[in-house]
Coordinates of C-alpha atoms in Angstrom, one line a residue:
M299 CA -35.4 -29.2 -9.4
E300 CA -33.3 -31.3 -7.4
A301 CA -32.3 -33.5 -10.1
A302 CA -31.4 -30.6 -12.4
Q303 CA -29.2 -29.4 -9.6
K304 CA -27.3 -32.8 -9.4
R305 CA -26.2 -32.7 -13.1
T306 CA -22.7 -31.5 -13.6
V307 CA -23.1 -28.7 -16.0
H308 CA -20.3 -27.3 -18.0
V309 CA -21.2 -23.6 -19.1
A310 CA -19.1 -21.8 -21.2
H311 CA -18.4 -18.2 -19.7
Q312 CA -19.1 -15.1 -22.0
P313 CA -18.3 -11.6 -21.8
A314 CA -20.2 -9.6 -19.7
H315 CA -20.5 -6.8 -22.1
Q316 CA -20.5 -7.7 -26.0
P317 CA -21.5 -5.5 -28.9
S318 CA -24.1 -6.6 -30.9
P319 CA -23.6 -7.1 -34.8
G320 CA -24.1 -4.3 -36.8
R321 CA -24.4 -1.8 -34.2
K322 CA -22.3 1.1 -33.7
P323 CA -20.1 1.3 -30.5
R324 CA -21.2 4.2 -28.1
F325 CA -19.1 7.1 -27.1
D326 CA -17.4 6.3 -23.8
W327 CA -18.5 8.6 -21.2
V328 CA -16.9 6.5 -18.3
R329 CA -13.3 6.8 -20.1
L330 CA -13.9 10.7 -20.7
L331 CA -15.3 11.3 -17.1
R332 CA -12.1 9.4 -15.6
H333 CA -10.1 11.9 -17.0
R334 CA -12.3 15.0 -16.4
E335 CA -10.0 16.6 -13.9
M336 CA -7.0 16.8 -16.4
L337 CA -9.5 18.1 -19.1
L338 CA -11.1 20.8 -16.5
A339 CA -7.1 21.8 -16.0
L340 CA -6.5 22.0 -19.8
G341 CA -9.5 24.0 -20.2
S342 CA -8.6 26.3 -17.7
G343 CA -5.3 27.0 -19.3
V344 CA -7.3 27.6 -22.8
L345 CA -9.6 30.3 -21.3
M346 CA -6.7 31.9 -19.8
L347 CA -4.8 32.1 -23.0
A348 CA -8.1 33.7 -24.8
A349 CA -8.7 36.1 -22.0
W350 CA -5.3 37.3 -22.5
A351 CA -5.6 37.7 -26.1
W352 CA -8.6 39.2 -25.8
G353 CA -7.3 41.8 -23.3
I354 CA -4.6 42.7 -25.5
Q355 CA -6.9 44.2 -28.2
G356 CA -8.6 46.3 -25.6
T357 CA -12.1 46.4 -26.5
M358 CA -15.2 45.1 -24.4
P359 CA -12.6 44.2 -21.5
W360 CA -15.7 42.9 -19.8
I361 CA -15.4 39.9 -21.8
S362 CA -11.7 39.1 -21.0
V363 CA -12.8 39.4 -17.5
A364 CA -15.3 37.2 -18.2
L365 CA -13.1 34.5 -19.7
Y366 CA -10.8 35.0 -16.8
I367 CA -13.6 34.3 -14.3
A368 CA -14.4 31.1 -16.5
A369 CA -10.7 30.0 -16.3
Y370 CA -10.8 30.4 -12.6
A371 CA -14.2 28.4 -12.1
V372 CA -13.0 25.3 -14.5
G373 CA -9.3 25.1 -13.1
G374 CA -10.5 25.6 -9.8
F375 CA -13.5 23.6 -9.3
V376 CA -11.6 20.5 -8.3
K377 CA -9.2 21.9 -5.8
A378 CA -11.7 24.1 -4.5
R379 CA -14.2 21.3 -3.5
E380 CA -11.2 19.0 -2.4
G381 CA -10.2 22.0 -0.1
L382 CA -13.8 22.7 1.3
I383 CA -14.2 18.7 1.8
T384 CA -11.2 18.8 4.0
L385 CA -12.6 22.0 5.9
V386 CA -16.1 21.0 6.6
K387 CA -15.3 17.3 7.2
E388 CA -11.9 17.4 8.9
R389 CA -11.8 21.1 10.0
D390 CA -8.7 21.7 8.4
L391 CA -7.1 23.9 6.0
D392 CA -5.2 22.7 3.1
V393 CA -2.9 23.9 0.6
N394 CA -6.3 23.9 -2.0
L395 CA -7.6 26.2 -0.4
L396 CA -4.4 28.5 -0.3
M397 CA -3.8 28.5 -3.8
I398 CA -7.4 29.2 -4.6
A399 CA -7.4 32.3 -2.0
A400 CA -4.1 33.2 -3.7
A401 CA -5.6 33.4 -7.2
L402 CA -8.5 35.2 -5.7
G403 CA -6.3 37.9 -3.9
A404 CA -4.3 38.5 -7.3
A405 CA -7.6 39.1 -8.8
S406 CA -9.1 41.0 -6.3
I407 CA -6.3 43.9 -7.0
G408 CA -6.6 43.5 -10.8
Y409 CA -4.0 41.0 -11.9
W410 CA -6.5 38.5 -13.5
N411 CA -4.0 36.7 -15.4
E412 CA -1.5 36.1 -12.5
G413 CA -4.3 34.5 -10.6
A414 CA -5.3 32.6 -13.5
M415 CA -1.9 31.4 -14.3
L416 CA -1.9 30.2 -10.9
I417 CA -5.1 28.3 -10.9
F418 CA -3.8 26.6 -14.1
I419 CA -0.4 25.6 -13.0
F420 CA -1.8 24.0 -9.5
A421 CA -4.6 22.4 -11.3
L422 CA -2.5 20.8 -14.0
S423 CA -0.2 19.5 -11.4
G424 CA -3.0 18.2 -9.3
A425 CA -4.4 16.2 -12.3
M426 CA -1.5 14.7 -13.2
E427 CA -1.2 13.4 -9.6
S428 CA -4.5 12.2 -9.6
F429 CA -4.1 10.4 -13.1
A430 CA -0.8 8.5 -11.8
S431 CA -2.6 7.9 -8.2
D432 CA -5.6 6.2 -10.1
R433 CA -3.5 3.9 -12.0
S434 CA -1.7 2.8 -8.6
R435 CA -4.5 1.6 -7.1
K436 CA -4.2 -2.1 -6.0
D437 CA -7.1 -3.9 -7.1
I438 CA -7.3 -7.6 -6.6
S439 CA -10.6 -8.2 -8.6
A440 CA -8.1 -10.3 -10.7
L441 CA -7.3 -12.7 -7.9
I442 CA -10.9 -12.9 -6.4
A443 CA -11.9 -13.8 -10.1
M444 CA -9.8 -16.6 -10.0
K445 CA -11.4 -18.2 -6.6
P446 CA -13.7 -21.2 -7.7
D447 CA -17.3 -20.9 -7.4
T448 CA -18.6 -24.0 -7.4
A449 CA -18.2 -28.0 -6.4
L450 CA -19.2 -31.2 -7.2
R451 CA -19.9 -32.8 -3.8
V452 CA -20.3 -36.6 -3.6
G453 CA -23.4 -37.5 -1.2
G454 CA -25.6 -40.7 -0.6
D455 CA -28.2 -39.5 -3.1
G456 CA -25.1 -39.0 -5.5
M457 CA -23.5 -36.1 -6.7
E458 CA -24.4 -32.2 -6.8
V459 CA -23.2 -28.8 -7.8
V460 CA -22.7 -26.6 -4.6
P461 CA -21.6 -23.2 -4.1
V462 CA -18.1 -23.3 -2.6
E463 CA -19.6 -21.6 0.4
A464 CA -21.9 -24.2 1.2
L465 CA -18.9 -26.8 1.4
E466 CA -18.1 -28.1 5.1
T467 CA -15.5 -30.0 6.8
G468 CA -15.6 -33.6 6.0
D469 CA -17.6 -33.1 2.9
L470 CA -16.5 -35.3 -0.1
L471 CA -15.5 -33.9 -3.6
L472 CA -15.1 -35.2 -7.0
V473 CA -12.3 -33.2 -8.8
K474 CA -12.1 -34.0 -12.6
P475 CA -8.9 -34.0 -14.8
G476 CA -8.3 -30.6 -15.8
E477 CA -10.4 -28.7 -13.3
V478 CA -9.6 -26.3 -10.3
I479 CA -9.7 -27.6 -7.0
P480 CA -12.2 -26.1 -4.9
A481 CA -11.1 -26.4 -1.3
D482 CA -8.4 -27.3 0.8
G483 CA -8.7 -30.9 1.6
T484 CA -7.0 -34.4 1.5
I485 CA -7.2 -37.1 -1.2
R486 CA -9.1 -40.2 -0.3
T487 CA -9.2 -42.0 -3.5
G488 CA -7.0 -41.6 -6.8
S489 CA -4.0 -40.0 -7.9
S490 CA -3.0 -37.4 -9.9
A491 CA -0.1 -34.5 -10.7
V492 CA -1.6 -31.2 -9.1
N493 CA -0.1 -27.9 -10.6
Q494 CA 0.1 -25.9 -7.5
S495 CA 2.3 -22.9 -8.6
A496 CA -0.4 -20.5 -7.7
I497 CA -0.4 -21.2 -3.9
T498 CA 3.3 -22.7 -3.4
G499 CA 5.2 -21.3 -6.3
E500 CA 6.6 -24.5 -7.2
S501 CA 7.6 -24.9 -10.5
I502 CA 6.7 -28.6 -11.3
P503 CA 3.5 -30.4 -10.4
V504 CA 3.4 -32.7 -7.5
D505 CA 2.1 -35.8 -7.6
K506 CA -0.4 -36.7 -5.1
Q507 CA -1.7 -40.0 -3.9
P508 CA -4.4 -40.9 -1.2
G509 CA -3.3 -39.3 2.5
D510 CA -1.7 -35.9 0.5
G511 CA -3.1 -32.6 1.4
V512 CA -4.4 -30.4 -1.8
Y513 CA -5.1 -26.6 -1.9
A514 CA -8.2 -24.4 -3.3
G515 CA -7.2 -22.7 -6.3
T516 CA -4.9 -25.5 -7.4
L517 CA -5.1 -27.2 -10.7
N518 CA -5.6 -31.1 -11.1
G519 CA -3.8 -32.7 -13.6
E520 CA -4.7 -35.8 -15.6
G521 CA -6.3 -38.2 -12.8
A522 CA -9.9 -38.2 -10.9
I523 CA -9.4 -37.5 -7.3
Y524 CA -12.1 -37.4 -4.3
V525 CA -11.1 -35.1 -1.9
E526 CA -12.3 -34.7 1.8
V527 CA -12.6 -30.9 2.6
T528 CA -10.7 -30.1 5.9
S529 CA -11.3 -26.3 5.6
P530 CA -14.3 -24.2 4.8
A531 CA -14.3 -21.5 2.1
E532 CA -13.1 -18.7 4.5
G533 CA -10.4 -21.0 6.1
T534 CA -8.8 -21.6 2.8
L535 CA -5.2 -20.8 2.1
F536 CA -6.5 -19.0 -1.5
A537 CA -8.8 -16.9 0.7
K538 CA -5.9 -16.4 3.4
I539 CA -3.9 -15.1 0.4
I540 CA -6.8 -12.6 -0.6
T541 CA -7.3 -11.4 3.1
L542 CA -3.2 -10.5 3.4
V543 CA -3.3 -8.7 0.0
E544 CA -6.2 -6.3 1.2
Q545 CA -4.7 -5.9 4.4
A546 CA -1.2 -5.1 3.0
Q547 CA -3.0 -2.4 0.8
Q548 CA -4.4 -0.7 3.9
E549 CA -1.4 0.2 5.2
V550 CA -0.5 3.9 4.8
P551 CA 3.4 5.0 4.6
E552 CA 4.7 7.2 7.4
T553 CA 6.1 9.5 4.4
Q554 CA 1.9 10.1 3.4
R555 CA 1.0 11.0 6.8
F556 CA 3.9 13.3 7.7
I557 CA 3.4 15.2 4.1
K558 CA -0.6 15.5 4.8
R559 CA 0.2 17.0 8.1
L560 CA 2.7 19.2 7.3
E561 CA 0.5 20.3 4.4
G562 CA -2.2 21.4 7.0
V563 CA 0.5 23.3 9.0
Y564 CA 1.5 25.3 6.0
A565 CA -2.0 26.6 4.8
K566 CA -2.6 27.6 8.4
T567 CA 0.4 29.5 8.8
I568 CA 0.0 31.4 5.6
V569 CA -3.4 32.1 6.0
A570 CA -2.7 33.1 9.5
A571 CA 0.1 35.8 8.5
T572 CA -1.9 37.1 5.4
L573 CA -4.8 37.8 7.9
A574 CA -2.2 39.2 10.2
L575 CA -0.8 41.5 7.6
I576 CA -4.2 43.0 6.8
L577 CA -5.8 43.6 10.3
L578 CA -2.9 44.5 12.2
S579 CA -0.2 46.1 10.4
P580 CA -2.1 49.3 10.2
W581 CA -2.4 49.5 13.6
L582 CA 1.3 48.1 14.5
I583 CA 3.3 49.7 11.5
G584 CA 1.0 52.7 10.7
W585 CA 0.3 51.1 7.0
S586 CA -2.7 51.9 5.1
W587 CA -5.6 49.7 4.7
S588 CA -5.0 49.7 0.8
F589 CA -1.6 49.4 1.0
A590 CA -1.5 46.7 4.0
F591 CA -4.0 44.6 1.7
Y592 CA -1.9 45.0 -1.1
K593 CA 1.6 43.6 0.6
A594 CA -0.7 40.7 2.1
M595 CA -1.8 39.9 -1.4
V596 CA 1.7 39.7 -2.5
F597 CA 2.7 37.9 0.3
L598 CA -0.3 35.2 -0.3
V599 CA 1.1 35.0 -4.1
V600 CA 4.7 34.9 -3.1
A601 CA 4.2 32.2 -0.3
S602 CA 2.1 29.7 -2.6
P603 CA 3.7 26.7 -2.8
C604 CA 3.3 26.1 -6.3
A605 CA 6.8 25.8 -7.4
I606 CA 6.8 23.1 -4.3
V607 CA 4.3 21.0 -5.5
S608 CA 5.9 21.0 -9.3
S609 CA 9.3 20.1 -7.7
V610 CA 8.3 16.4 -7.5
M611 CA 5.6 15.2 -10.2
P612 CA 7.7 16.7 -13.3
A613 CA 10.9 14.8 -12.4
M614 CA 9.0 11.6 -11.3
L615 CA 6.7 11.5 -14.5
S616 CA 9.8 12.3 -16.8
A617 CA 11.6 9.1 -14.9
M618 CA 8.3 7.2 -15.4
S619 CA 8.3 8.2 -19.0
K620 CA 11.9 7.1 -19.7
S621 CA 11.2 3.9 -17.7
A622 CA 8.2 3.2 -20.0
R623 CA 10.2 3.6 -23.2
K624 CA 12.3 0.4 -21.9
G625 CA 9.5 -1.6 -21.1
V626 CA 8.9 -1.1 -17.2
L627 CA 5.9 0.7 -16.0
F628 CA 5.1 2.6 -12.9
K629 CA 1.5 2.7 -11.7
A630 CA 2.5 6.2 -9.7
G631 CA 4.9 8.6 -9.5
A632 CA 5.4 7.9 -6.0
H633 CA 6.6 4.4 -6.6
M634 CA 9.6 5.9 -8.6
D635 CA 10.7 7.7 -5.1
H636 CA 10.1 4.6 -3.4
L637 CA 12.6 2.5 -5.8
G638 CA 15.0 5.2 -5.3
G639 CA 15.3 4.1 -1.4
I640 CA 15.3 0.5 -1.7
Q641 CA 18.1 -1.4 0.1
V642 CA 17.0 -5.2 -0.8
V643 CA 15.5 -6.4 -4.0
A644 CA 13.3 -9.7 -2.9
F645 CA 13.1 -12.2 -6.3
D646 CA 10.5 -15.2 -6.6
K647 CA 12.3 -17.9 -8.2
T648 CA 10.0 -20.1 -10.6
G649 CA 9.1 -17.5 -13.6
T650 CA 11.2 -14.6 -12.3
L651 CA 14.9 -15.9 -11.9
T652 CA 13.9 -18.9 -14.0
A653 CA 11.9 -19.2 -17.0
G654 CA 9.0 -21.3 -15.2
S655 CA 9.0 -24.7 -17.6
P656 CA 11.6 -27.5 -16.8
A657 CA 13.9 -28.3 -19.3
V658 CA 16.3 -31.6 -19.7
T659 CA 19.7 -30.7 -18.5
G660 CA 21.7 -33.9 -18.2
L661 CA 21.1 -37.8 -19.3
Y662 CA 23.6 -40.6 -17.7
T663 CA 23.2 -44.1 -19.0
A664 CA 24.4 -47.3 -17.4
E665 CA 27.0 -49.4 -18.8
G666 CA 25.9 -51.1 -22.2
F667 CA 23.4 -48.9 -22.7
D668 CA 23.3 -46.1 -26.0
P669 CA 22.2 -42.7 -24.4
R670 CA 20.4 -42.0 -27.6
E671 CA 18.5 -45.0 -27.8
V672 CA 17.6 -44.5 -24.1
L673 CA 16.4 -40.7 -24.6
A674 CA 14.4 -41.6 -27.7
A675 CA 12.5 -44.3 -25.7
C676 CA 11.9 -42.8 -22.9
A677 CA 10.5 -39.4 -25.4
A678 CA 8.5 -42.1 -27.0
A679 CA 6.8 -43.3 -23.8
E680 CA 6.6 -39.9 -22.4
S681 CA 5.0 -38.4 -25.8
L682 CA 1.5 -40.0 -24.3
S683 CA 1.7 -37.7 -21.4
E684 CA 0.7 -34.1 -20.9
H685 CA 3.3 -33.6 -17.7
P686 CA 5.5 -30.9 -17.9
L687 CA 8.3 -33.2 -17.1
A688 CA 7.3 -35.5 -19.6
Q689 CA 7.0 -32.7 -22.3
A690 CA 10.5 -31.4 -21.5
I691 CA 11.8 -35.2 -22.5
V692 CA 9.9 -34.7 -25.6
R693 CA 11.3 -31.5 -26.6
Q694 CA 14.8 -32.5 -25.8
A695 CA 14.5 -35.6 -28.0
E696 CA 13.1 -33.7 -30.7
A697 CA 15.8 -30.9 -30.6
E698 CA 18.5 -33.7 -31.0
G699 CA 16.5 -34.9 -34.2
L700 CA 15.8 -38.4 -32.5
P701 CA 12.6 -39.6 -34.1
L702 CA 9.6 -40.2 -31.7
R703 CA 8.7 -44.4 -32.0
G704 CA 5.2 -45.2 -31.6
A705 CA 4.4 -46.3 -27.8
E706 CA 1.8 -48.9 -26.4
E707 CA -0.1 -49.8 -23.5
L708 CA 0.7 -46.8 -21.5
R709 CA 0.4 -47.5 -17.6
A710 CA 0.7 -45.3 -14.8
L711 CA 2.3 -46.6 -11.9
P712 CA 1.0 -44.7 -9.0
G713 CA 3.5 -43.1 -6.7
W714 CA 6.3 -43.8 -9.0
G715 CA 5.6 -43.0 -12.9
I716 CA 4.8 -44.5 -16.4
E717 CA 5.3 -47.7 -17.9
A718 CA 5.0 -48.2 -22.1
E719 CA 6.1 -50.9 -24.6
V720 CA 8.4 -49.3 -26.9
S721 CA 10.0 -51.7 -29.9
G722 CA 9.0 -54.6 -27.8
A723 CA 11.0 -53.8 -24.8
T724 CA 8.9 -52.4 -21.3
W725 CA 10.3 -49.1 -20.3
R726 CA 9.7 -47.3 -17.4
V727 CA 10.2 -43.7 -16.6
G728 CA 9.7 -42.3 -12.7
K729 CA 11.3 -41.2 -9.6
A730 CA 14.9 -41.9 -9.0
D731 CA 15.8 -43.2 -5.2
D732 CA 19.1 -43.6 -4.4
G733 CA 18.2 -45.8 -1.5
D734 CA 17.0 -48.5 -3.9
S735 CA 19.4 -51.2 -3.5
Q736 CA 19.2 -52.2 -7.3
L737 CA 20.3 -48.8 -8.6
P738 CA 23.9 -49.5 -9.8
A739 CA 26.5 -47.4 -7.8
P740 CA 27.6 -45.3 -10.5
L741 CA 23.8 -43.9 -11.3
A742 CA 23.4 -43.5 -7.2
E743 CA 26.4 -41.4 -7.2
Q744 CA 25.4 -39.3 -10.2
L745 CA 21.9 -39.0 -8.7
R746 CA 23.1 -37.6 -5.3
A747 CA 25.0 -35.0 -7.2
W748 CA 22.3 -33.8 -9.3
I749 CA 20.0 -33.7 -6.4
A750 CA 22.3 -31.2 -4.3
E751 CA 22.7 -29.2 -7.3
G752 CA 18.8 -28.6 -7.4
H753 CA 17.7 -31.1 -10.3
T754 CA 14.9 -33.1 -10.5
V755 CA 15.7 -36.4 -11.5
S756 CA 13.7 -39.2 -13.2
A757 CA 14.9 -43.1 -13.4
I758 CA 14.8 -44.9 -16.5
Q759 CA 14.7 -48.9 -16.7
R760 CA 14.1 -51.2 -19.6
N761 CA 12.7 -54.5 -18.7
G762 CA 13.1 -54.2 -15.4
V763 CA 17.0 -53.2 -15.4
Y764 CA 18.2 -49.4 -14.6
A765 CA 19.2 -48.0 -18.1
G766 CA 19.9 -44.3 -16.9
L767 CA 19.1 -41.2 -15.3
I768 CA 17.6 -38.3 -16.6
A769 CA 18.1 -34.8 -15.0
L770 CA 15.6 -31.9 -15.5
R771 CA 15.3 -28.3 -14.2
D772 CA 13.9 -24.9 -14.5
E773 CA 15.7 -23.0 -16.7
V774 CA 17.6 -20.1 -15.3
R775 CA 17.0 -16.7 -17.2
P776 CA 20.1 -15.7 -19.3
Q777 CA 20.0 -12.3 -18.1
A778 CA 19.7 -13.2 -14.0
K779 CA 23.3 -13.4 -13.4
A780 CA 23.9 -10.2 -15.1
A781 CA 21.0 -8.6 -13.3
I782 CA 22.1 -9.5 -9.8
A783 CA 25.4 -8.2 -10.5
R784 CA 24.5 -4.8 -11.4
L785 CA 22.3 -4.9 -8.3
H786 CA 25.3 -5.7 -6.3
E787 CA 27.4 -2.8 -7.7
L788 CA 24.7 -0.4 -6.6
G789 CA 25.0 -1.8 -3.0
I790 CA 21.6 -3.5 -2.9
A791 CA 21.4 -7.0 -1.2
V792 CA 19.6 -9.6 -3.4
A793 CA 17.2 -12.1 -1.5
M794 CA 15.4 -15.2 -3.0
L795 CA 11.9 -15.9 -1.7
T796 CA 10.6 -19.3 -3.0
G797 CA 8.0 -22.3 -2.4
D798 CA 10.6 -24.8 -4.2
R799 CA 12.8 -27.3 -2.0
S800 CA 15.5 -25.4 -0.1
V801 CA 17.9 -27.4 -2.2
T802 CA 16.9 -26.3 -5.2
A803 CA 16.9 -22.5 -4.2
N804 CA 20.1 -23.0 -2.9
A805 CA 21.6 -24.4 -5.7
L806 CA 20.5 -21.8 -8.1
A807 CA 21.5 -19.0 -5.7
G808 CA 24.9 -20.3 -5.8
E809 CA 25.1 -20.0 -9.5
I810 CA 24.0 -16.7 -9.6
G811 CA 25.1 -14.7 -6.9
V812 CA 21.9 -14.3 -4.7
D813 CA 22.6 -13.3 -1.3
L814 CA 20.0 -14.5 1.0
V815 CA 18.0 -17.7 0.2
Y816 CA 14.7 -18.9 1.9
G817 CA 13.1 -21.9 0.4
D818 CA 9.7 -24.1 1.3
L819 CA 7.8 -21.1 1.7
L820 CA 3.9 -20.8 1.6
P821 CA 2.5 -17.2 0.6
Q822 CA 1.9 -16.2 4.3
E823 CA 5.6 -17.2 4.8
K824 CA 6.8 -14.9 2.0
V825 CA 5.1 -12.1 3.7
E826 CA 6.7 -12.5 7.0
H827 CA 10.1 -13.0 5.3
V828 CA 9.5 -9.6 3.6
K829 CA 8.4 -7.8 6.6
A830 CA 11.7 -9.4 8.3
L831 CA 13.8 -8.0 5.5
R832 CA 11.9 -4.5 5.6
E833 CA 12.7 -4.4 9.9
R834 CA 16.4 -5.5 9.1
Y835 CA 17.3 -3.8 5.8
G836 CA 14.9 -1.0 5.4
S837 CA 12.8 -0.6 2.0
V838 CA 12.4 -3.9 0.0
A839 CA 11.3 -4.5 -3.3
M840 CA 9.6 -7.9 -3.9
V841 CA 9.8 -9.4 -7.7
G842 CA 7.3 -11.8 -8.6
D843 CA 4.8 -13.4 -11.2
G844 CA 2.4 -15.7 -9.6
V845 CA -0.6 -15.4 -7.3
N846 CA 1.3 -16.8 -4.3
D847 CA 3.5 -13.8 -4.8
A848 CA 0.8 -11.2 -4.5
P849 CA 0.6 -11.1 -0.9
A850 CA 4.3 -10.2 -0.6
L851 CA 4.3 -8.0 -3.6
A852 CA 1.5 -6.3 -1.6
A853 CA 3.5 -6.1 1.6
A854 CA 7.0 -5.2 0.1
S855 CA 7.9 -1.3 0.3
L856 CA 7.4 -1.8 -3.6
G857 CA 6.0 -4.4 -5.6
I858 CA 7.3 -5.3 -9.2
A859 CA 5.5 -8.1 -11.3
M860 CA 6.7 -9.8 -14.8
G861 CA 4.6 -8.7 -17.1
G862 CA 4.9 -11.2 -19.9
G863 CA 4.2 -14.2 -18.0
G864 CA 2.9 -13.1 -14.8
S865 CA -0.5 -13.9 -13.3
G866 CA -3.4 -11.0 -13.5
A867 CA -3.2 -10.8 -9.6
A868 CA 0.5 -10.1 -9.4
L869 CA 0.3 -7.3 -12.3
E870 CA -2.7 -5.8 -10.5
V871 CA -1.2 -5.8 -6.9
A872 CA 2.5 -4.8 -8.2
D873 CA 3.6 -0.8 -8.1
V874 CA 6.1 -1.6 -11.0
V875 CA 5.5 -4.0 -14.1
L876 CA 8.2 -5.6 -16.4
M877 CA 6.4 -5.6 -19.5
N878 CA 9.3 -7.7 -21.0
D879 CA 10.1 -9.8 -18.1
S880 CA 13.3 -7.9 -18.2
I881 CA 14.9 -8.3 -14.9
E882 CA 18.0 -6.6 -16.1
R883 CA 16.2 -3.5 -16.3
I884 CA 15.8 -3.2 -12.6
A885 CA 19.1 -2.2 -11.6
E886 CA 18.9 0.6 -14.3
T887 CA 15.9 1.7 -13.1
I888 CA 16.7 2.1 -9.6
A889 CA 19.4 4.2 -10.5
L890 CA 17.2 6.5 -12.4
A891 CA 14.9 6.5 -9.2
R892 CA 18.3 7.7 -7.4
R893 CA 18.4 9.9 -10.1
A894 CA 15.1 11.6 -9.7
R895 CA 15.4 11.7 -6.2
R896 CA 18.4 14.0 -6.2
I897 CA 16.7 16.2 -8.6
V898 CA 13.7 16.4 -6.4
K899 CA 15.8 17.3 -3.4
Q900 CA 17.3 20.1 -5.8
N901 CA 14.1 21.4 -6.9
L902 CA 12.7 21.4 -3.4
T903 CA 15.7 23.3 -2.0
F904 CA 15.7 25.8 -5.1
A905 CA 11.8 26.3 -4.7
G906 CA 12.0 27.0 -0.9
A907 CA 14.8 29.3 -1.2
V908 CA 13.1 31.3 -4.0
I909 CA 10.0 31.5 -1.8
L910 CA 11.8 32.7 1.1
M911 CA 13.7 35.6 -0.9
L912 CA 10.4 36.4 -2.2
I913 CA 8.8 36.9 1.0
V914 CA 11.6 38.4 2.5
S915 CA 12.1 41.0 -0.6
N916 CA 8.3 41.7 -0.3
F917 CA 8.8 43.4 3.3
A918 CA 12.5 44.5 2.7
A919 CA 12.3 46.1 -0.7
G920 CA 8.6 46.1 -1.4
I921 CA 8.5 44.2 -4.8
A922 CA 5.4 44.7 -7.0
L923 CA 2.9 42.2 -7.6
P924 CA 3.9 41.4 -11.0
L925 CA 7.3 40.5 -10.1
G926 CA 6.5 38.6 -7.2
V927 CA 4.2 36.7 -9.8
V928 CA 7.0 36.3 -12.3
G929 CA 9.6 35.2 -9.7
H930 CA 7.0 32.7 -8.3
E931 CA 6.1 31.5 -11.7
G932 CA 9.6 31.6 -12.9
S933 CA 10.9 29.2 -10.2
T934 CA 7.8 26.8 -11.1
L935 CA 9.0 26.7 -14.5
L936 CA 12.6 26.2 -13.6
V937 CA 11.9 23.5 -11.2
I938 CA 9.7 21.7 -14.4
L939 CA 12.2 21.8 -16.6
N940 CA 15.0 20.8 -14.2
G941 CA 12.9 17.7 -13.8
L942 CA 12.2 17.3 -17.5
R943 CA 16.1 16.9 -18.0
L944 CA 15.5 13.0 -17.1
L945 CA 13.8 12.8 -20.4
R946 CA 17.1 13.0 -22.4

């Protein structure tokens, strides 16, 4: 058993649920149950229409009543249960019980269809809201799934595979090429290029040497490294990212708490007023009991907040539908409302404002060297490497139609670059240093200029003599500048939060017009800056694509993820997803959200005015219950149609 544990075993992960060949897939009851509230609401509407149709033909009226009762039961079940739970657990009334009471009150005086209509519209509105809310849950399962499970620990008896949770400070781990680093630590032996964009957001893998620190969850490159653990599993930066996301998700917006409190007060007020009408008006005003009960039922119907409830969701869902056609997906209607109040949009750099892959931006050769020959030789040497910078150089040579000559005796030069034999000459490609005394003055001047512009620069040597410099940089998205200009037209400030160097970030910001720039940030520092922006400006939207952006996306007023190339964690945490990575859609979606907000305000004002008018009319002019229901439902229909205008 002990020997078996010490072997490194590679297991191919299989899907947890894989259908057997030849077996018919079973009906997906789970998916059906997820939509049961919508099905019950629609079922209530069908039963209501059937009851109305049967009542018209006049025979066996008990069948119509039975269908109405079924419509009440089917449509009101979910809301009645929610209301009873609130009543029992929180000892409070809510709008759910108020609507059920209004419908039952209408039925009690013979207005079955009016009550069924109230139940149906309220149930349908609640079903749409529940469906949107289900999609808005910020699940971090994708983030947790990326956490390394095991590590290869080196001990006095050899090597053994152990759970990451069993690692302790001081343990020595072997991380092979292409493997995920399982713990935060320091390299003791070996060198490699580590892709740590998942943690720091750096677009280019970082060369690591003995003594350099590495993070759990980052990807080792081509070299094997021995890492000494400096932090247990629960203290790694990766674990902290998960914790930050969970904490941010638990924060409840103040607006939501206010609406919940207002709902309880409204329901209690209407119920108290209805009971007062029934019990006190015969004594105080001299109404008969039957007349007092009728007036109270009219009041309960016209005061029901059906129109107010319908003022918000149809408008928000219409705006969401219009956005979806253009590749902008919202996980809930509330997020559309939040977007309308955004004052600052903060962007991650790598993979968001940029394409996320380096490209050659310039080649500068020393006197006496042919640029095409230098690029061809450089590409020949780099063609044997999988490093992103090397691949960018190869792509540039291919784009210029240069033949890739064969390279021999490729050797890694730790801490600098590579060396290879190309056409009988020794070529080297590696880090450029403007402090090197052997670097010609023109090349040193060009190097400093490129660094100031945010480029990554490699030096090229032939037989020990500097032949030139090659500059690389993550490509800016073509639409980035126009997208930021459009945000400025809406009066929105633009910030950049990135793990890349401040020099690189500032150069890019100046090119595309970013207002606020923050570089050299770790994930928790991005969260701190998001919170600072919220305190300074108000509502903040964060746009990102990587695991390192997940905490900031969750901490922002609104998280926007890149759907094309974004990580699973960013997509799960975000409130809005740009399916085609179209950042130019952000500004027009904010404009749409602001329009939706205006329509919601119109609806709420209109619905409130109609309810107030009907209540006054009930006591001043004595409107009949059918007229009250027509006025109430008519206002509901109008606010829904007003919201649906956004679909045009």
